PDB file of N, CA and C in Angstrom:
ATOM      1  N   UNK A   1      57.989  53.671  67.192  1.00 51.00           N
ATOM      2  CA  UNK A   1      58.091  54.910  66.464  1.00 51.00           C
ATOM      3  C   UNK A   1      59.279  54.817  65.508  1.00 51.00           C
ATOM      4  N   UNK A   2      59.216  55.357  64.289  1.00 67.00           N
ATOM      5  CA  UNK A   2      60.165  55.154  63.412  1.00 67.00           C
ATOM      6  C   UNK A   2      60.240  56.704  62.577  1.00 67.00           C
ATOM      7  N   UNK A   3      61.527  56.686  62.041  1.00 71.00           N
ATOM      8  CA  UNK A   3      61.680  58.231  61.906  1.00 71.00           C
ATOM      9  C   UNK A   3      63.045  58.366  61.547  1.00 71.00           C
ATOM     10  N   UNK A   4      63.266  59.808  61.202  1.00 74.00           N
ATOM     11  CA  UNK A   4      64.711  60.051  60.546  1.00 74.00           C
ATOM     12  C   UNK A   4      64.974  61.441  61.293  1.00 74.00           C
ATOM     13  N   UNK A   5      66.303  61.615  61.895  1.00 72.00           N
ATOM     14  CA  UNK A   5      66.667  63.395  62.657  1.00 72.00           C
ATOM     15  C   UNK A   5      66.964  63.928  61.412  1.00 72.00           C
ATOM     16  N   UNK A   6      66.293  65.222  61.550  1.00 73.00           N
ATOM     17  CA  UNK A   6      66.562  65.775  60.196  1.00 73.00           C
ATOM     18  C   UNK A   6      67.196  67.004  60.684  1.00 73.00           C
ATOM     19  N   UNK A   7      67.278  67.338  61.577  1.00 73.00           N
ATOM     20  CA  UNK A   7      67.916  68.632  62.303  1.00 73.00           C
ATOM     21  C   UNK A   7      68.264  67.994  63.412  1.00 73.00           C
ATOM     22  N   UNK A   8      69.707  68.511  63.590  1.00 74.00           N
ATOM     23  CA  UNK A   8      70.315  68.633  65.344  1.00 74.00           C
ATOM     24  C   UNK A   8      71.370  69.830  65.252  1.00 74.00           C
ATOM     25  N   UNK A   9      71.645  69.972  67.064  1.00 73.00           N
ATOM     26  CA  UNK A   9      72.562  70.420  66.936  1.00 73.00           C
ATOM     27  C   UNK A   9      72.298  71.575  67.851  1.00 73.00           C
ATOM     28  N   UNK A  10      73.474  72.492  68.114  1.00 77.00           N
ATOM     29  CA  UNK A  10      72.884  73.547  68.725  1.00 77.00           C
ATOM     30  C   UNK A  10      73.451  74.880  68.332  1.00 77.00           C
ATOM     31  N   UNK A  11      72.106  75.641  68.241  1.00 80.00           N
ATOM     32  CA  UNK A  11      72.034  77.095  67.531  1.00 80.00           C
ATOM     33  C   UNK A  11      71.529  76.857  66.057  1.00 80.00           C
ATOM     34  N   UNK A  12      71.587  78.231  65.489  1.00 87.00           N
ATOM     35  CA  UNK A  12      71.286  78.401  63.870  1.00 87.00           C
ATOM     36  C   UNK A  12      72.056  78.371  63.214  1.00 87.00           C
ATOM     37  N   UNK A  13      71.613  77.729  61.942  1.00 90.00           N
ATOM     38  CA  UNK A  13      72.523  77.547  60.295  1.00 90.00           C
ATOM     39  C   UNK A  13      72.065  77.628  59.525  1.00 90.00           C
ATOM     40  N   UNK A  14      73.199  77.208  58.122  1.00 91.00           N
ATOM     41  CA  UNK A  14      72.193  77.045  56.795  1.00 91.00           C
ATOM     42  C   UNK A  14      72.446  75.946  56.476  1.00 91.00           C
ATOM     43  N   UNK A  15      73.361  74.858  57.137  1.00 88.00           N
ATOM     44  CA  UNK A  15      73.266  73.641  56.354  1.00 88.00           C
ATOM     45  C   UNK A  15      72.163  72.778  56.258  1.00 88.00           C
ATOM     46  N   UNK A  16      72.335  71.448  56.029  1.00 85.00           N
ATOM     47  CA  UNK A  16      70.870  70.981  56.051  1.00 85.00           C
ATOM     48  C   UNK A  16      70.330  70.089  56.990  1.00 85.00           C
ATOM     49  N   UNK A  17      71.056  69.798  57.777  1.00 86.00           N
ATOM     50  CA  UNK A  17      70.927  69.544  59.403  1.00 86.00           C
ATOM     51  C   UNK A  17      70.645  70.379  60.281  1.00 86.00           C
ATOM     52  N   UNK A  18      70.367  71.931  59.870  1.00 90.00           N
ATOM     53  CA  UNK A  18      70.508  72.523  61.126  1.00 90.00           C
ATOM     54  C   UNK A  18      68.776  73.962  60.759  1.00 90.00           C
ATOM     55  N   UNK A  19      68.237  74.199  61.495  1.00 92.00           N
ATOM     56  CA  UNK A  19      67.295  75.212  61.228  1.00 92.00           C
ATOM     57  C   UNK A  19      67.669  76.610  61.760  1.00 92.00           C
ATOM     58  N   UNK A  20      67.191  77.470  61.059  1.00 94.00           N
ATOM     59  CA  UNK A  20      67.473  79.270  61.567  1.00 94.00           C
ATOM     60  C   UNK A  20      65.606  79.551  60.710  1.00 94.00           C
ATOM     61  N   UNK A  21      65.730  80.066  62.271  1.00 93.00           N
ATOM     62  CA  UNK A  21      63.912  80.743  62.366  1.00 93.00           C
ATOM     63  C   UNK A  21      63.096  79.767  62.156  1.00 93.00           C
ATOM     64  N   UNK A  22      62.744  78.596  62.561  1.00 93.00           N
ATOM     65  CA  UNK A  22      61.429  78.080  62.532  1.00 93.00           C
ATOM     66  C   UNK A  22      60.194  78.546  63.097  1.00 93.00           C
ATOM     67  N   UNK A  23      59.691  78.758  62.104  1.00 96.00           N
ATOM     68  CA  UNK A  23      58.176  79.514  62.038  1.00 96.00           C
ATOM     69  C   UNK A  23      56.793  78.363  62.474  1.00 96.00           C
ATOM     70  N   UNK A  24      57.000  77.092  62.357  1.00 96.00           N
ATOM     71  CA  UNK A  24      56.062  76.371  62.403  1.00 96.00           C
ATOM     72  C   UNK A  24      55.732  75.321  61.720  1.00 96.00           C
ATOM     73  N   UNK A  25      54.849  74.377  62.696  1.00 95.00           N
ATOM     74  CA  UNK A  25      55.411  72.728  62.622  1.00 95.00           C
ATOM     75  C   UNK A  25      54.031  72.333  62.317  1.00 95.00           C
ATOM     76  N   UNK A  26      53.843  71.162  61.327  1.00 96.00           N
ATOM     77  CA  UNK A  26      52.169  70.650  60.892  1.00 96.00           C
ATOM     78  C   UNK A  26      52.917  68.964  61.067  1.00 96.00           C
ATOM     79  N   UNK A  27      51.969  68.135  61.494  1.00 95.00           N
ATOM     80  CA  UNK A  27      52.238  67.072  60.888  1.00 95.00           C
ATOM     81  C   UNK A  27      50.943  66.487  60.075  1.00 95.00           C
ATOM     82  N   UNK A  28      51.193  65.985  59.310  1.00 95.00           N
ATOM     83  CA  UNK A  28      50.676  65.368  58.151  1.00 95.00           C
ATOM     84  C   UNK A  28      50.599  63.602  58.458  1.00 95.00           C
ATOM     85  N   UNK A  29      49.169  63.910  59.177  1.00 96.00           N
ATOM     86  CA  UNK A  29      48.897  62.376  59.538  1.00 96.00           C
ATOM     87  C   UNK A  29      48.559  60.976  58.469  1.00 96.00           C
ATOM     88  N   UNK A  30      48.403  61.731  57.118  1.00 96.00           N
ATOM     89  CA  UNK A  30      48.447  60.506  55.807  1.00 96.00           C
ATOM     90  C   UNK A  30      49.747  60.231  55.665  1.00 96.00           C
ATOM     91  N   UNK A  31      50.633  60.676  55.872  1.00 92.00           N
ATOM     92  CA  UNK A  31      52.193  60.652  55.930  1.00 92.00           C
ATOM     93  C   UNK A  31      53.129  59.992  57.041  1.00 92.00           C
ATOM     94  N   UNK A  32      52.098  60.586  57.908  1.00 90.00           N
ATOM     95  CA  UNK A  32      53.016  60.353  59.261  1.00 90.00           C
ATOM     96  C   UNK A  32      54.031  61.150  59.287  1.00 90.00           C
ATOM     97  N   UNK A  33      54.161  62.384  58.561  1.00 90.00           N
ATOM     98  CA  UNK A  33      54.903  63.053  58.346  1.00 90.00           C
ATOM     99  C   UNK A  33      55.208  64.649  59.317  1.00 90.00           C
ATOM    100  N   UNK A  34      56.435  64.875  59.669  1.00 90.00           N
ATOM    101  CA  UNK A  34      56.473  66.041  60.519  1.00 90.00           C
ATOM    102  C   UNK A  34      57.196  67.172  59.718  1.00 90.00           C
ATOM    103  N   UNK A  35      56.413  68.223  59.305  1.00 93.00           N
ATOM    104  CA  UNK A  35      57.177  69.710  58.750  1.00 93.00           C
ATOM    105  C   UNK A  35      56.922  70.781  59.113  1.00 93.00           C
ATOM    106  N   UNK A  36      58.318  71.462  58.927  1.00 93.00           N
ATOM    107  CA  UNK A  36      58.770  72.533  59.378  1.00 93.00           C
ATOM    108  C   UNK A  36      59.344  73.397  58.801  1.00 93.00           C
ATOM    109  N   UNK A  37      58.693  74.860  58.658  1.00 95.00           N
ATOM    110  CA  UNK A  37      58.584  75.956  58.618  1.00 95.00           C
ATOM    111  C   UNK A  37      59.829  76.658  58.870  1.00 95.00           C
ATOM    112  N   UNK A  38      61.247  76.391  57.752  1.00 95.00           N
ATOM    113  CA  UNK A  38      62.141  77.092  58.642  1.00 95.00           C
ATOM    114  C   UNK A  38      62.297  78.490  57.741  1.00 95.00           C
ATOM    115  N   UNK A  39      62.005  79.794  58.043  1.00 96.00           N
ATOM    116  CA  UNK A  39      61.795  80.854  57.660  1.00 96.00           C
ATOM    117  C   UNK A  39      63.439  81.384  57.397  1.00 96.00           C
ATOM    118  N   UNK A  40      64.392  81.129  58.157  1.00 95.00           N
ATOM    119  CA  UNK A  40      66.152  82.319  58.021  1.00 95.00           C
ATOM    120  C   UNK A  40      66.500  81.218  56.688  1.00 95.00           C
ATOM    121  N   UNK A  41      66.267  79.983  56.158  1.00 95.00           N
ATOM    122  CA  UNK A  41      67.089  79.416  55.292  1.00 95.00           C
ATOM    123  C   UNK A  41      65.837  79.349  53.984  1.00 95.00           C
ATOM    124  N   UNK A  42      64.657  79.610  54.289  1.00 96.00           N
ATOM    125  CA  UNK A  42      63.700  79.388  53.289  1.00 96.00           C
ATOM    126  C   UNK A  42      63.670  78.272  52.608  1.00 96.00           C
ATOM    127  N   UNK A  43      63.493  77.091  53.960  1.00 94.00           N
ATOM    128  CA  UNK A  43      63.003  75.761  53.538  1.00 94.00           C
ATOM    129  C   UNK A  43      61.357  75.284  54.179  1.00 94.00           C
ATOM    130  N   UNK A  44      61.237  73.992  53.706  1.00 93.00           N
ATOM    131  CA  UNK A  44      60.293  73.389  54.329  1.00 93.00           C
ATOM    132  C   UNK A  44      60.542  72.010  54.413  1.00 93.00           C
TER     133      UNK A  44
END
């Protein structure tokens, strides 16, 4: 398995290591790709 942490840590933020409100996770099997829905910072 190969891969990158794109979030750790513990509790909520806004930096870019860290998620507030994740709403929901797809992975994207042409990608191999894992995303996430983080709703308090309005990313993806």
């Amino acid at each position: 398995m190969n891969g990158q942490v794109a979030a750790v840590g513990k509790g909520t933020g806004k930096r870019l290591h860290q998620l507030n409100i994740p709403t929901d996770v797809l992975i994207d099997k042409e990608t191999d790709s894992l995303i996430i829905c983080d709703l308090g910072n309005r990313r993806v």
